[in-house]
């Protein structure tokens, strides 16, 4: 009968999460906070559901897939482009936050190992929350967006190292003193072997395997999941955490030309399991903290948010970045991370921290994520208030409008999207590229994307995530060389909604009225144009009366 209870629990979790999202939609509450609040509502508040082992297994699957997706997104080339700003900002923010939280926790008379784990957990910022905020604001390519993403990538690597360390520790109170050397040697050895296999796989296994799976519908998705859990099994065999294996599996796929397509396919499944994880985490949160612990929650929340902001702003100022850009980076990275909750939950399963500590961290996460999100939402009001405060203007050295410098630092050339790499599409791409235009070619057949002088994306245009990743909302123009009426109408509709010029293929005049209603800017009529050219050529040679 356990399977019946499992289905009932899953249904209740999903309904609670959906209802909470609807209730808080006007408040712009981040998704993670909604999931935690949903868990609080159906767990401790109402008692409708209890923590069970089968829910723990399902939620752990969500974290495995989350780390798998993080690995796919972590292209090594991005680190090379990150620059000193990201490296130094990430290093000093993590180091000083870890030291400060450790000292604060130790002053609260927590044990040494608990203080160390809290310091490690609190130094990370939320990738999920920050990316969502930047996407909503369409500022991924602005200065503060690029620096924030770079720092988060650096933190992701550090988070995996912290998870490796904690997952290898035992549950005894003396574990940090008696087994640290053995733990580090075992972890480093296992990680070295697994990283070596990841490098070999990314160079010699991944691309041939994905090419083999491509002709079979859905095979790429199934194969990538199997690849993920193969690495999970290998990590388990080396005594490492499942999360490490999933991350390295994703990292091996990140270097593939199919990484964007894999990311889009895995993302919905990951979202489902991540919802389960955070709702189950909320179910396990208790309200019965002592007054002392509640004081620590609010103290840690305030200190972490303020400290992260000041460190990030200070480092960027020291490197010559001032005013709005530095402040916005600090505001975006002020919260603690989903990795903080994962790390503490893992430490709890290992017996390294108490349930009360896990509850304290969860409440700190809710507070910092909510406050930082609302801070970003009201960023214009906050920045305007700083500009109108003379003392703060002197402190921030606000002597000129920042909008000008910000726009110049985040300015990018708009791209032209060309969809459908038939003979006409490829010719259009080559001609546009030869004129110096920035072009992105899109097709569902990766073979047709080979040897093009531009960025390429493999996927179906019906997938909005594909168009979004191609920068559709900021495109200079959308060109469709497809001869599929339904696809062209969809592109024309989305282009009209986004106020982007659109040029589509019109095989005959019968399809043009419907496209004209969608305000298509230009038509390509190759068959009609071909007939005209043939007629002109025949007339020129005297074979046809004029």
Short mmCIF file of C-alpha atoms in Angstrom, two decimals:
data_model
loop_
_atom_site.label_atom_id
_atom_site.label_comp_id
_atom_site.label_asym_id
_atom_site.label_seq_id
_atom_site.Cartn_x
_atom_site.Cartn_y
_atom_site.Cartn_z
CA UNK A 1 0.00 0.00 0.00
CA UNK A 2 3.03 2.30 0.23
CA UNK A 3 2.75 3.13 -3.46
CA UNK A 4 -0.77 4.50 -2.86
CA UNK A 5 0.48 6.78 -0.08
CA UNK A 6 3.35 7.87 -2.32
CA UNK A 7 0.96 8.91 -5.11
CA UNK A 8 -1.28 10.74 -2.62
CA UNK A 9 1.70 12.55 -1.09
CA UNK A 10 3.05 13.59 -4.50
CA UNK A 11 -0.36 14.89 -5.54
CA UNK A 12 -0.71 16.87 -2.32
CA UNK A 13 2.80 18.32 -2.67
CA UNK A 14 2.22 19.46 -6.25
CA UNK A 15 -1.20 20.94 -5.46
CA UNK A 16 0.21 22.82 -2.45
CA UNK A 17 3.12 24.21 -4.50
CA UNK A 18 0.77 25.32 -7.32
CA UNK A 19 -1.67 26.95 -4.90
CA UNK A 20 1.13 28.78 -3.10
CA UNK A 21 2.46 30.10 -6.43
CA UNK A 22 -1.01 31.43 -7.28
CA UNK A 23 -1.56 33.02 -3.87
CA UNK A 24 1.79 34.84 -3.86
CA UNK A 25 1.93 35.78 -7.55
CA UNK A 26 1.21 39.45 -6.90
CA UNK A 27 3.90 39.56 -4.21
CA UNK A 28 6.61 38.42 -6.69
CA UNK A 29 7.79 35.81 -4.20
CA UNK A 30 10.66 33.63 -5.51
CA UNK A 31 9.73 30.07 -6.45
CA UNK A 32 12.00 28.45 -3.84
CA UNK A 33 10.38 30.46 -1.04
CA UNK A 34 6.94 29.41 -2.32
CA UNK A 35 7.93 25.75 -2.27
CA UNK A 36 9.28 26.03 1.28
CA UNK A 37 6.13 27.84 2.40
CA UNK A 38 3.98 25.15 0.75
CA UNK A 39 5.88 22.51 2.71
CA UNK A 40 5.41 24.48 5.93
CA UNK A 41 1.68 24.76 5.24
CA UNK A 42 0.94 21.07 4.58
CA UNK A 43 3.52 19.83 7.10
CA UNK A 44 4.04 21.55 10.45
CA UNK A 45 1.08 23.96 10.10
CA UNK A 46 -1.70 21.57 9.01
CA UNK A 47 -0.21 18.14 9.61
CA UNK A 48 -1.50 16.82 6.26
CA UNK A 49 1.75 15.06 5.42
CA UNK A 50 4.75 13.71 7.29
CA UNK A 51 8.36 13.17 6.31
CA UNK A 52 8.84 9.69 4.81
CA UNK A 53 11.76 7.82 3.31
CA UNK A 54 10.13 7.48 -0.14
CA UNK A 55 9.72 11.25 -0.38
CA UNK A 56 13.35 11.71 0.65
CA UNK A 57 14.46 9.43 -2.21
CA UNK A 58 12.39 11.36 -4.74
CA UNK A 59 13.62 14.74 -3.51
CA UNK A 60 17.22 13.53 -3.63
CA UNK A 61 16.65 12.65 -7.29
CA UNK A 62 15.74 16.29 -7.84
CA UNK A 63 19.05 17.46 -6.43
CA UNK A 64 20.93 14.95 -8.58
CA UNK A 65 19.21 16.37 -11.67
CA UNK A 66 19.81 19.95 -10.49
CA UNK A 67 23.54 19.30 -10.20
CA UNK A 68 23.47 17.50 -13.56
CA UNK A 69 21.93 20.61 -15.14
CA UNK A 70 24.43 22.91 -13.41
CA UNK A 71 27.23 20.79 -14.88
CA UNK A 72 25.76 21.04 -18.40
CA UNK A 73 25.60 24.83 -18.09
CA UNK A 74 29.16 25.12 -16.78
CA UNK A 75 31.14 25.51 -19.99
CA UNK A 76 34.87 25.73 -19.31
CA UNK A 77 35.20 28.55 -21.84
CA UNK A 78 33.07 30.78 -19.62
CA UNK A 79 35.76 30.75 -16.93
CA UNK A 80 38.36 31.90 -19.43
CA UNK A 81 36.16 34.87 -20.31
CA UNK A 82 35.25 35.67 -16.71
CA UNK A 83 38.28 37.83 -15.99
CA UNK A 84 39.81 39.08 -12.78
CA UNK A 85 36.63 40.85 -11.64
CA UNK A 86 34.73 37.59 -11.25
CA UNK A 87 37.64 35.64 -9.78
CA UNK A 88 38.56 38.23 -7.14
CA UNK A 89 34.96 39.09 -6.29
CA UNK A 90 34.06 35.43 -5.87
CA UNK A 91 37.19 34.62 -3.88
CA UNK A 92 36.91 37.47 -1.38
CA UNK A 93 33.13 37.20 -1.01
CA UNK A 94 33.27 33.45 -0.24
CA UNK A 95 36.37 33.64 1.98
CA UNK A 96 35.32 36.60 4.13
CA UNK A 97 31.69 35.43 4.43
CA UNK A 98 32.82 31.95 5.48
CA UNK A 99 35.20 33.35 8.12
CA UNK A 100 32.65 35.85 9.44
CA UNK A 101 29.81 33.31 9.73
CA UNK A 102 32.15 30.78 11.34
CA UNK A 103 33.17 33.36 13.94
CA UNK A 104 29.58 34.42 14.54
CA UNK A 105 28.36 30.81 14.89
CA UNK A 106 31.24 29.95 17.23
CA UNK A 107 30.42 33.02 19.34
CA UNK A 108 26.90 31.58 19.64
CA UNK A 109 28.61 28.59 21.33
CA UNK A 110 27.94 26.12 18.53
CA UNK A 111 30.41 23.20 18.26
CA UNK A 112 33.48 23.62 16.05
CA UNK A 113 32.28 21.32 13.25
CA UNK A 114 28.83 22.95 13.22
CA UNK A 115 30.42 26.41 12.96
CA UNK A 116 32.64 25.27 10.07
CA UNK A 117 29.71 23.76 8.18
CA UNK A 118 27.62 26.90 8.72
CA UNK A 119 30.49 29.03 7.42
CA UNK A 120 30.76 26.85 4.31
CA UNK A 121 26.99 26.80 3.72
CA UNK A 122 26.42 30.52 4.08
CA UNK A 123 29.14 31.65 1.66
CA UNK A 124 27.11 30.61 -1.42
CA UNK A 125 24.41 32.59 -3.26
CA UNK A 126 21.40 31.11 -5.02
CA UNK A 127 21.98 30.27 -8.69
CA UNK A 128 18.27 29.51 -9.19
CA UNK A 129 17.07 32.80 -7.67
CA UNK A 130 19.69 35.06 -9.27
CA UNK A 131 19.29 33.60 -12.78
CA UNK A 132 15.52 33.92 -12.50
CA UNK A 133 15.79 37.57 -11.38
CA UNK A 134 18.20 38.41 -14.22
CA UNK A 135 16.00 36.69 -16.80
CA UNK A 136 12.90 38.57 -15.62
CA UNK A 137 14.82 41.84 -15.82
CA UNK A 138 16.44 40.89 -19.16
CA UNK A 139 19.81 41.93 -17.79
CA UNK A 140 21.83 38.73 -18.25
CA UNK A 141 24.20 40.57 -20.61
CA UNK A 142 24.52 43.75 -18.57
CA UNK A 143 27.62 44.32 -16.43
CA UNK A 144 25.96 43.26 -13.17
CA UNK A 145 24.39 40.24 -14.90
CA UNK A 146 27.67 39.00 -16.36
CA UNK A 147 29.57 39.44 -13.09
CA UNK A 148 26.79 37.82 -11.04
CA UNK A 149 26.67 34.76 -13.31
CA UNK A 150 30.47 34.48 -13.28
CA UNK A 151 30.60 34.57 -9.47
CA UNK A 152 27.82 31.98 -9.28
CA UNK A 153 29.74 29.64 -11.58
CA UNK A 154 32.77 29.99 -9.31
CA UNK A 155 30.56 29.31 -6.28
CA UNK A 156 29.10 26.21 -7.95
CA UNK A 157 32.58 24.69 -8.15
CA UNK A 158 33.27 25.57 -4.50
CA UNK A 159 29.87 24.16 -3.48
CA UNK A 160 30.71 20.83 -5.10
CA UNK A 161 33.99 20.73 -3.19
CA UNK A 162 32.14 21.45 0.08
CA UNK A 163 29.53 18.78 -0.67
CA UNK A 164 32.34 16.29 -1.38
CA UNK A 165 33.97 17.06 1.97
CA UNK A 166 30.78 16.88 4.03
CA UNK A 167 29.49 13.74 2.29
CA UNK A 168 32.74 11.95 3.12
CA UNK A 169 32.61 12.73 6.84
CA UNK A 170 31.19 10.35 9.40
CA UNK A 171 28.63 11.17 12.03
CA UNK A 172 30.82 11.13 15.15
CA UNK A 173 31.56 14.32 16.99
CA UNK A 174 35.30 13.72 16.61
CA UNK A 175 35.13 13.17 12.84
CA UNK A 176 36.82 16.45 11.96
CA UNK A 177 39.75 15.70 14.31
CA UNK A 178 40.33 11.98 13.75
CA UNK A 179 39.56 11.29 10.09
CA UNK A 180 40.18 14.52 8.20
CA UNK A 181 43.39 13.30 6.53
CA UNK A 182 41.84 9.98 5.48
CA UNK A 183 38.70 11.71 4.24
CA UNK A 184 40.64 14.22 2.16
CA UNK A 185 42.92 11.58 0.63
CA UNK A 186 39.96 9.33 -0.23
CA UNK A 187 37.91 12.18 -1.63
CA UNK A 188 40.79 13.66 -3.64
CA UNK A 189 41.75 10.25 -5.03
CA UNK A 190 38.19 9.38 -6.03
CA UNK A 191 37.62 12.84 -7.47
CA UNK A 192 40.86 12.60 -9.46
CA UNK A 193 39.83 9.32 -11.07
CA UNK A 194 36.32 10.56 -11.81
CA UNK A 195 37.56 13.87 -13.25
CA UNK A 196 39.99 11.95 -15.47
CA UNK A 197 37.16 9.79 -16.75
CA UNK A 198 35.08 12.93 -17.31
CA UNK A 199 37.83 14.45 -19.46
CA UNK A 200 38.23 11.25 -21.51
CA UNK A 201 34.46 10.92 -21.96
CA UNK A 202 34.02 14.53 -23.05
CA UNK A 203 36.68 14.12 -25.76
CA UNK A 204 36.10 10.59 -27.07
CA UNK A 205 32.71 9.22 -25.94
CA UNK A 206 30.04 11.92 -25.62
CA UNK A 207 29.83 13.31 -29.18
CA UNK A 208 29.85 9.90 -30.96
CA UNK A 209 27.21 8.59 -28.54
CA UNK A 210 24.97 11.62 -29.00
CA UNK A 211 25.38 11.44 -32.79
CA UNK A 212 24.32 7.78 -32.60
CA UNK A 213 21.21 8.62 -30.54
CA UNK A 214 20.16 11.59 -32.66
CA UNK A 215 18.10 9.82 -35.39
CA UNK A 216 15.89 8.07 -32.79
CA UNK A 217 13.21 10.42 -31.32
CA UNK A 218 13.68 10.90 -27.58
CA UNK A 219 16.84 8.78 -27.50
CA UNK A 220 19.14 11.71 -26.71
CA UNK A 221 17.12 12.56 -23.60
CA UNK A 222 17.04 8.94 -22.38
CA UNK A 223 20.73 8.47 -23.09
CA UNK A 224 21.69 11.65 -21.20
CA UNK A 225 19.74 10.52 -18.12
CA UNK A 226 21.42 7.11 -18.29
CA UNK A 227 24.79 8.86 -18.57
CA UNK A 228 23.95 10.94 -15.50
CA UNK A 229 23.10 7.94 -13.34
CA UNK A 230 26.15 6.02 -14.60
CA UNK A 231 28.30 8.79 -13.10
CA UNK A 232 26.17 8.71 -9.95
CA UNK A 233 26.90 4.99 -9.58
CA UNK A 234 30.63 5.55 -10.19
CA UNK A 235 30.71 8.33 -7.59
CA UNK A 236 28.99 6.06 -5.09
CA UNK A 237 31.57 3.36 -5.82
CA UNK A 238 34.39 5.80 -5.03
CA UNK A 239 32.70 6.88 -1.79
CA UNK A 240 31.67 10.29 -3.16
CA UNK A 241 28.25 11.88 -3.04
CA UNK A 242 25.65 11.27 -5.75
CA UNK A 243 25.61 15.02 -6.39
CA UNK A 244 29.30 14.98 -7.38
CA UNK A 245 28.70 12.25 -9.93
CA UNK A 246 25.72 14.10 -11.43
CA UNK A 247 27.71 17.34 -11.69
CA UNK A 248 30.63 15.68 -13.46
CA UNK A 249 28.25 13.88 -15.83
CA UNK A 250 26.78 17.25 -16.78
CA UNK A 251 30.24 18.78 -17.10
CA UNK A 252 31.27 16.07 -19.59
CA UNK A 253 28.22 16.92 -21.71
CA UNK A 254 28.75 20.70 -21.41
CA UNK A 255 31.58 20.62 -23.93
CA UNK A 256 29.34 18.92 -26.52
CA UNK A 257 27.65 20.87 -29.32
CA UNK A 258 24.37 19.35 -28.10
CA UNK A 259 24.61 20.90 -24.63
CA UNK A 260 21.93 23.55 -25.25
CA UNK A 261 19.48 20.94 -26.52
CA UNK A 262 20.18 18.64 -23.56
CA UNK A 263 19.72 21.50 -21.12
CA UNK A 264 16.31 22.33 -22.55
CA UNK A 265 15.19 18.69 -22.42
CA UNK A 266 16.37 17.94 -18.88
CA UNK A 267 15.16 21.24 -17.37
CA UNK A 268 11.40 20.40 -17.09
CA UNK A 269 12.12 17.03 -15.44
CA UNK A 270 14.57 18.67 -13.06
CA UNK A 271 11.99 21.31 -12.15
CA UNK A 272 9.51 18.62 -11.13
CA UNK A 273 11.93 16.88 -8.78
CA UNK A 274 13.31 20.15 -7.39
CA UNK A 275 9.76 21.17 -6.42
CA UNK A 276 9.50 17.91 -4.48
CA UNK A 277 12.85 18.55 -2.77
CA UNK A 278 12.07 22.03 -1.50
CA UNK A 279 8.50 21.19 -0.44
CA UNK A 280 9.77 18.14 1.48
CA UNK A 281 12.43 20.39 3.01
CA UNK A 282 9.65 22.75 4.10
CA UNK A 283 7.73 19.83 5.59
CA UNK A 284 10.74 19.10 7.77
CA UNK A 285 11.04 22.69 9.05
CA UNK A 286 9.87 23.17 12.61
CA UNK A 287 8.38 26.23 14.25
CA UNK A 288 9.46 25.28 17.74
CA UNK A 289 12.77 27.13 17.80
CA UNK A 290 13.80 28.68 21.07
CA UNK A 291 13.92 32.45 21.46
CA UNK A 292 17.72 32.24 21.34
CA UNK A 293 17.66 30.37 18.03
CA UNK A 294 15.17 32.83 16.51
CA UNK A 295 17.54 35.64 17.53
CA UNK A 296 20.36 33.79 15.76
CA UNK A 297 18.21 33.36 12.63
CA UNK A 298 17.57 37.10 12.33
CA UNK A 299 21.16 38.00 13.29
CA UNK A 300 22.66 35.63 10.71
CA UNK A 301 20.19 36.78 8.04
CA UNK A 302 21.00 40.46 8.54
CA UNK A 303 24.75 39.89 8.80
CA UNK A 304 24.97 37.64 5.73
CA UNK A 305 22.99 40.01 3.48
CA UNK A 306 24.85 43.11 4.64
CA UNK A 307 28.26 41.45 4.58
CA UNK A 308 27.90 39.99 1.10
CA UNK A 309 26.75 43.33 -0.31
CA UNK A 310 29.59 45.28 1.29
CA UNK A 311 32.30 42.77 0.30
CA UNK A 312 31.16 42.61 -3.34
CA UNK A 313 30.77 46.39 -3.63
CA UNK A 314 34.16 46.96 -1.97
CA UNK A 315 36.03 44.51 -4.22
CA UNK A 316 34.47 45.88 -7.41
CA UNK A 317 35.19 49.46 -6.31
CA UNK A 318 38.79 48.52 -5.63
CA UNK A 319 39.01 47.21 -9.20
CA UNK A 320 37.60 50.42 -10.67
CA UNK A 321 33.92 49.47 -10.91
CA UNK A 322 31.69 51.92 -9.05
CA UNK A 323 28.17 53.05 -8.40
CA UNK A 324 25.13 51.21 -9.75
CA UNK A 325 26.89 48.22 -11.30
CA UNK A 326 28.66 47.24 -8.08
CA UNK A 327 25.56 47.82 -5.94
CA UNK A 328 23.37 45.72 -8.24
CA UNK A 329 25.83 42.80 -8.14
CA UNK A 330 25.79 42.96 -4.33
CA UNK A 331 21.98 43.09 -4.21
CA UNK A 332 21.61 40.10 -6.54
CA UNK A 333 24.06 37.91 -4.58
CA UNK A 334 22.95 38.83 -1.04
CA UNK A 335 21.01 35.64 -0.24
CA UNK A 336 22.14 32.16 0.76
CA UNK A 337 21.86 29.37 -1.77
CA UNK A 338 19.89 26.23 -2.51
CA UNK A 339 23.32 24.62 -2.10
CA UNK A 340 23.32 25.92 1.49
CA UNK A 341 20.14 23.94 2.15
CA UNK A 342 21.50 20.89 0.33
CA UNK A 343 24.77 21.03 2.26
CA UNK A 344 23.02 21.34 5.63
CA UNK A 345 20.55 18.57 4.76
CA UNK A 346 23.48 16.32 3.81
CA UNK A 347 25.30 17.22 7.03
CA UNK A 348 22.11 16.39 8.94
CA UNK A 349 21.90 12.93 7.34
CA UNK A 350 25.55 12.38 8.32
CA UNK A 351 24.82 13.40 11.91
CA UNK A 352 27.13 16.42 11.76
CA UNK A 353 24.45 19.00 12.65
CA UNK A 354 21.25 18.82 14.66
CA UNK A 355 17.68 19.18 13.41
CA UNK A 356 17.52 22.55 15.15
CA UNK A 357 20.48 23.81 13.08
CA UNK A 358 18.82 22.59 9.87
CA UNK A 359 15.67 24.47 10.82
CA UNK A 360 17.66 27.61 11.59
CA UNK A 361 19.39 27.49 8.18
CA UNK A 362 16.09 26.88 6.39
CA UNK A 363 14.50 29.94 8.03
CA UNK A 364 17.62 31.98 7.22
CA UNK A 365 17.27 30.87 3.60
CA UNK A 366 13.63 31.92 3.45
CA UNK A 367 14.41 35.35 4.92
CA UNK A 368 17.50 36.13 2.83
CA UNK A 369 16.02 34.90 -0.45
CA UNK A 370 12.80 36.84 0.10
CA UNK A 371 14.49 40.08 1.22
CA UNK A 372 17.14 40.06 -1.53
CA UNK A 373 14.49 39.32 -4.18
CA UNK A 374 12.32 42.20 -3.03
CA UNK A 375 15.44 44.39 -2.90
CA UNK A 376 16.15 43.64 -6.56
CA UNK A 377 12.48 44.21 -7.41
CA UNK A 378 12.63 47.71 -5.84
CA UNK A 379 16.21 48.41 -6.97
CA UNK A 380 15.29 51.57 -8.88
CA UNK A 381 13.66 53.06 -5.79
CA UNK A 382 16.67 52.14 -3.65
CA UNK A 383 19.18 53.57 -6.13
CA UNK A 384 17.10 56.73 -6.53
CA UNK A 385 17.04 57.13 -2.74
CA UNK A 386 20.85 56.78 -2.62
CA UNK A 387 21.25 59.36 -5.38
CA UNK A 388 19.07 61.86 -3.47
CA UNK A 389 20.97 61.36 -0.21
CA UNK A 390 24.00 63.69 -0.24
CA UNK A 391 25.97 61.79 2.38
CA UNK A 392 25.45 58.49 0.58
CA UNK A 393 26.36 60.17 -2.71
CA UNK A 394 29.69 61.20 -1.20
CA UNK A 395 30.21 57.67 0.15
CA UNK A 396 29.36 56.08 -3.21
CA UNK A 397 31.29 58.80 -5.12
CA UNK A 398 28.13 59.54 -7.15
CA UNK A 399 29.27 62.40 -9.32
CA UNK A 400 27.84 61.45 -12.73
CA UNK A 401 24.85 59.54 -14.07
CA UNK A 402 25.53 55.83 -13.93
CA UNK A 403 23.11 54.86 -16.67
CA UNK A 404 25.58 55.97 -19.31
CA UNK A 405 28.47 53.90 -18.04
CA UNK A 406 26.22 50.94 -17.35
CA UNK A 407 24.74 50.89 -20.78
CA UNK A 408 28.12 51.08 -22.38
CA UNK A 409 29.46 48.22 -20.30
CA UNK A 410 26.46 46.03 -21.07
CA UNK A 411 25.97 47.09 -24.68
CA UNK A 412 25.79 44.20 -27.14
CA UNK A 413 25.24 43.88 -30.87
CA UNK A 414 21.79 42.56 -31.67
CA UNK A 415 21.69 39.27 -33.51
CA UNK A 416 19.69 38.16 -36.55
CA UNK A 417 18.00 34.78 -36.10
CA UNK A 418 17.85 32.66 -39.26
CA UNK A 419 15.66 29.56 -38.95
CA UNK A 420 15.77 26.63 -41.36
CA UNK A 421 19.13 25.62 -42.83
CA UNK A 422 18.00 24.53 -46.26
CA UNK A 423 19.94 25.85 -49.27
CA UNK A 424 18.29 29.28 -48.99
CA UNK A 425 18.79 29.51 -45.22
CA UNK A 426 22.48 28.64 -45.45
CA UNK A 427 22.99 31.17 -48.23
CA UNK A 428 21.25 33.89 -46.19
CA UNK A 429 23.45 33.09 -43.17
CA UNK A 430 26.66 33.28 -45.23
CA UNK A 431 25.71 36.57 -46.87
CA UNK A 432 24.71 38.21 -43.57
CA UNK A 433 27.89 37.00 -41.87
CA UNK A 434 30.02 38.34 -44.74
CA UNK A 435 28.46 41.78 -44.14
CA UNK A 436 29.54 41.71 -40.49
CA UNK A 437 26.12 40.94 -39.00
CA UNK A 438 25.86 38.85 -35.85
CA UNK A 439 23.85 35.77 -36.87
CA UNK A 440 22.44 32.74 -35.05
CA UNK A 441 21.36 29.79 -37.22
CA UNK A 442 18.68 27.43 -35.90
CA UNK A 443 17.63 24.03 -37.26
CA UNK A 444 16.28 20.73 -35.91
CA UNK A 445 18.93 18.79 -37.86
CA UNK A 446 22.43 19.31 -36.42
CA UNK A 447 24.05 18.07 -39.64
CA UNK A 448 22.70 21.14 -41.46
CA UNK A 449 24.34 23.41 -38.87
CA UNK A 450 27.86 22.26 -39.69
CA UNK A 451 30.44 24.60 -41.23
CA UNK A 452 28.39 27.77 -40.84
CA UNK A 453 30.23 31.06 -40.08
CA UNK A 454 28.02 31.96 -37.10
CA UNK A 455 26.54 30.78 -33.81
CA UNK A 456 24.28 27.72 -34.18
CA UNK A 457 21.46 26.24 -32.11
CA UNK A 458 19.98 22.78 -32.53
CA UNK A 459 16.30 22.39 -31.67
CA UNK A 460 12.67 22.93 -32.56
CA UNK A 461 11.31 26.46 -32.83
CA UNK A 462 8.10 25.38 -31.08
CA UNK A 463 10.22 25.23 -27.91
CA UNK A 464 10.14 28.72 -26.38
CA UNK A 465 13.24 27.97 -24.28
CA UNK A 466 15.18 27.49 -27.52
CA UNK A 467 14.17 30.93 -28.83
CA UNK A 468 14.82 32.49 -25.44
CA UNK A 469 18.33 31.06 -25.28
CA UNK A 470 18.93 32.42 -28.79
CA UNK A 471 18.12 35.93 -27.55
CA UNK A 472 14.79 36.15 -29.38
CA UNK A 473 13.42 39.04 -27.30
CA UNK A 474 16.47 41.20 -28.19
CA UNK A 475 16.90 40.07 -31.81
CA UNK A 476 17.47 42.56 -34.61
CA UNK A 477 15.37 40.50 -37.03
CA UNK A 478 13.90 37.01 -37.40
CA UNK A 479 14.28 35.30 -40.80
CA UNK A 480 12.54 32.01 -41.58
CA UNK A 481 13.60 29.97 -44.61
CA UNK A 482 11.16 27.22 -43.62
CA UNK A 483 8.41 26.13 -45.98
CA UNK A 484 6.19 25.00 -43.10
CA UNK A 485 3.13 27.23 -42.88
CA UNK A 486 2.35 26.50 -39.21
CA UNK A 487 5.92 27.20 -38.09
CA UNK A 488 6.06 30.46 -40.04
CA UNK A 489 2.77 31.62 -38.54
CA UNK A 490 4.07 30.85 -35.04
CA UNK A 491 7.27 32.82 -35.66
CA UNK A 492 5.30 35.71 -37.15
CA UNK A 493 2.99 35.79 -34.12
CA UNK A 494 5.87 35.77 -31.62
CA UNK A 495 7.82 38.38 -33.61
CA UNK A 496 4.77 40.65 -33.75
CA UNK A 497 4.24 40.27 -29.97
CA UNK A 498 7.89 41.16 -29.31
CA UNK A 499 7.89 44.01 -31.88
CA UNK A 500 10.70 42.40 -33.92
CA UNK A 501 10.87 42.65 -37.75
CA UNK A 502 10.10 39.30 -39.33
CA UNK A 503 10.88 37.93 -42.79
CA UNK A 504 9.36 34.58 -43.80
CA UNK A 505 9.33 32.25 -46.76
CA UNK A 506 6.08 32.33 -48.80
CA UNK A 507 6.04 29.29 -51.14
CA UNK A 508 2.89 30.64 -52.82
CA UNK A 509 0.50 33.56 -52.55
CA UNK A 510 -2.16 31.51 -50.75
CA UNK A 511 -0.27 31.67 -47.42
CA UNK A 512 0.38 35.41 -47.57
CA UNK A 513 -3.01 36.77 -46.30
CA UNK A 514 -2.72 34.94 -42.97
CA UNK A 515 0.87 36.12 -42.55
CA UNK A 516 -0.05 39.70 -43.43
CA UNK A 517 -2.60 39.66 -40.61
CA UNK A 518 0.30 38.86 -38.27
CA UNK A 519 2.13 41.96 -39.53
CA UNK A 520 5.00 40.18 -41.29
CA UNK A 521 7.57 42.77 -42.37
CA UNK A 522 9.03 41.04 -45.45
CA UNK A 523 8.29 38.05 -47.66
CA UNK A 524 10.67 35.79 -49.57
CA UNK A 525 8.91 34.40 -52.66
CA UNK A 526 11.53 32.22 -54.34
CA UNK A 527 9.14 30.42 -56.69
CA UNK A 528 7.48 33.62 -57.94
CA UNK A 529 10.86 35.33 -58.21
CA UNK A 530 12.26 32.32 -60.04
CA UNK A 531 9.44 32.41 -62.61
CA UNK A 532 10.03 36.15 -63.16
CA UNK A 533 13.76 35.62 -63.68
CA UNK A 534 13.14 32.71 -66.05
CA UNK A 535 10.68 34.81 -68.03
CA UNK A 536 13.12 37.73 -68.21
CA UNK A 537 15.95 35.46 -69.33
CA UNK A 538 13.84 33.81 -72.01
CA UNK A 539 12.67 37.21 -73.27
CA UNK A 540 16.26 38.45 -73.34
CA UNK A 541 17.26 35.54 -75.58
CA UNK A 542 14.31 36.10 -77.88
CA UNK A 543 12.64 32.82 -76.95
CA UNK A 544 9.58 34.52 -75.46
CA UNK A 545 7.58 37.48 -76.63
CA UNK A 546 7.80 40.45 -74.31
#
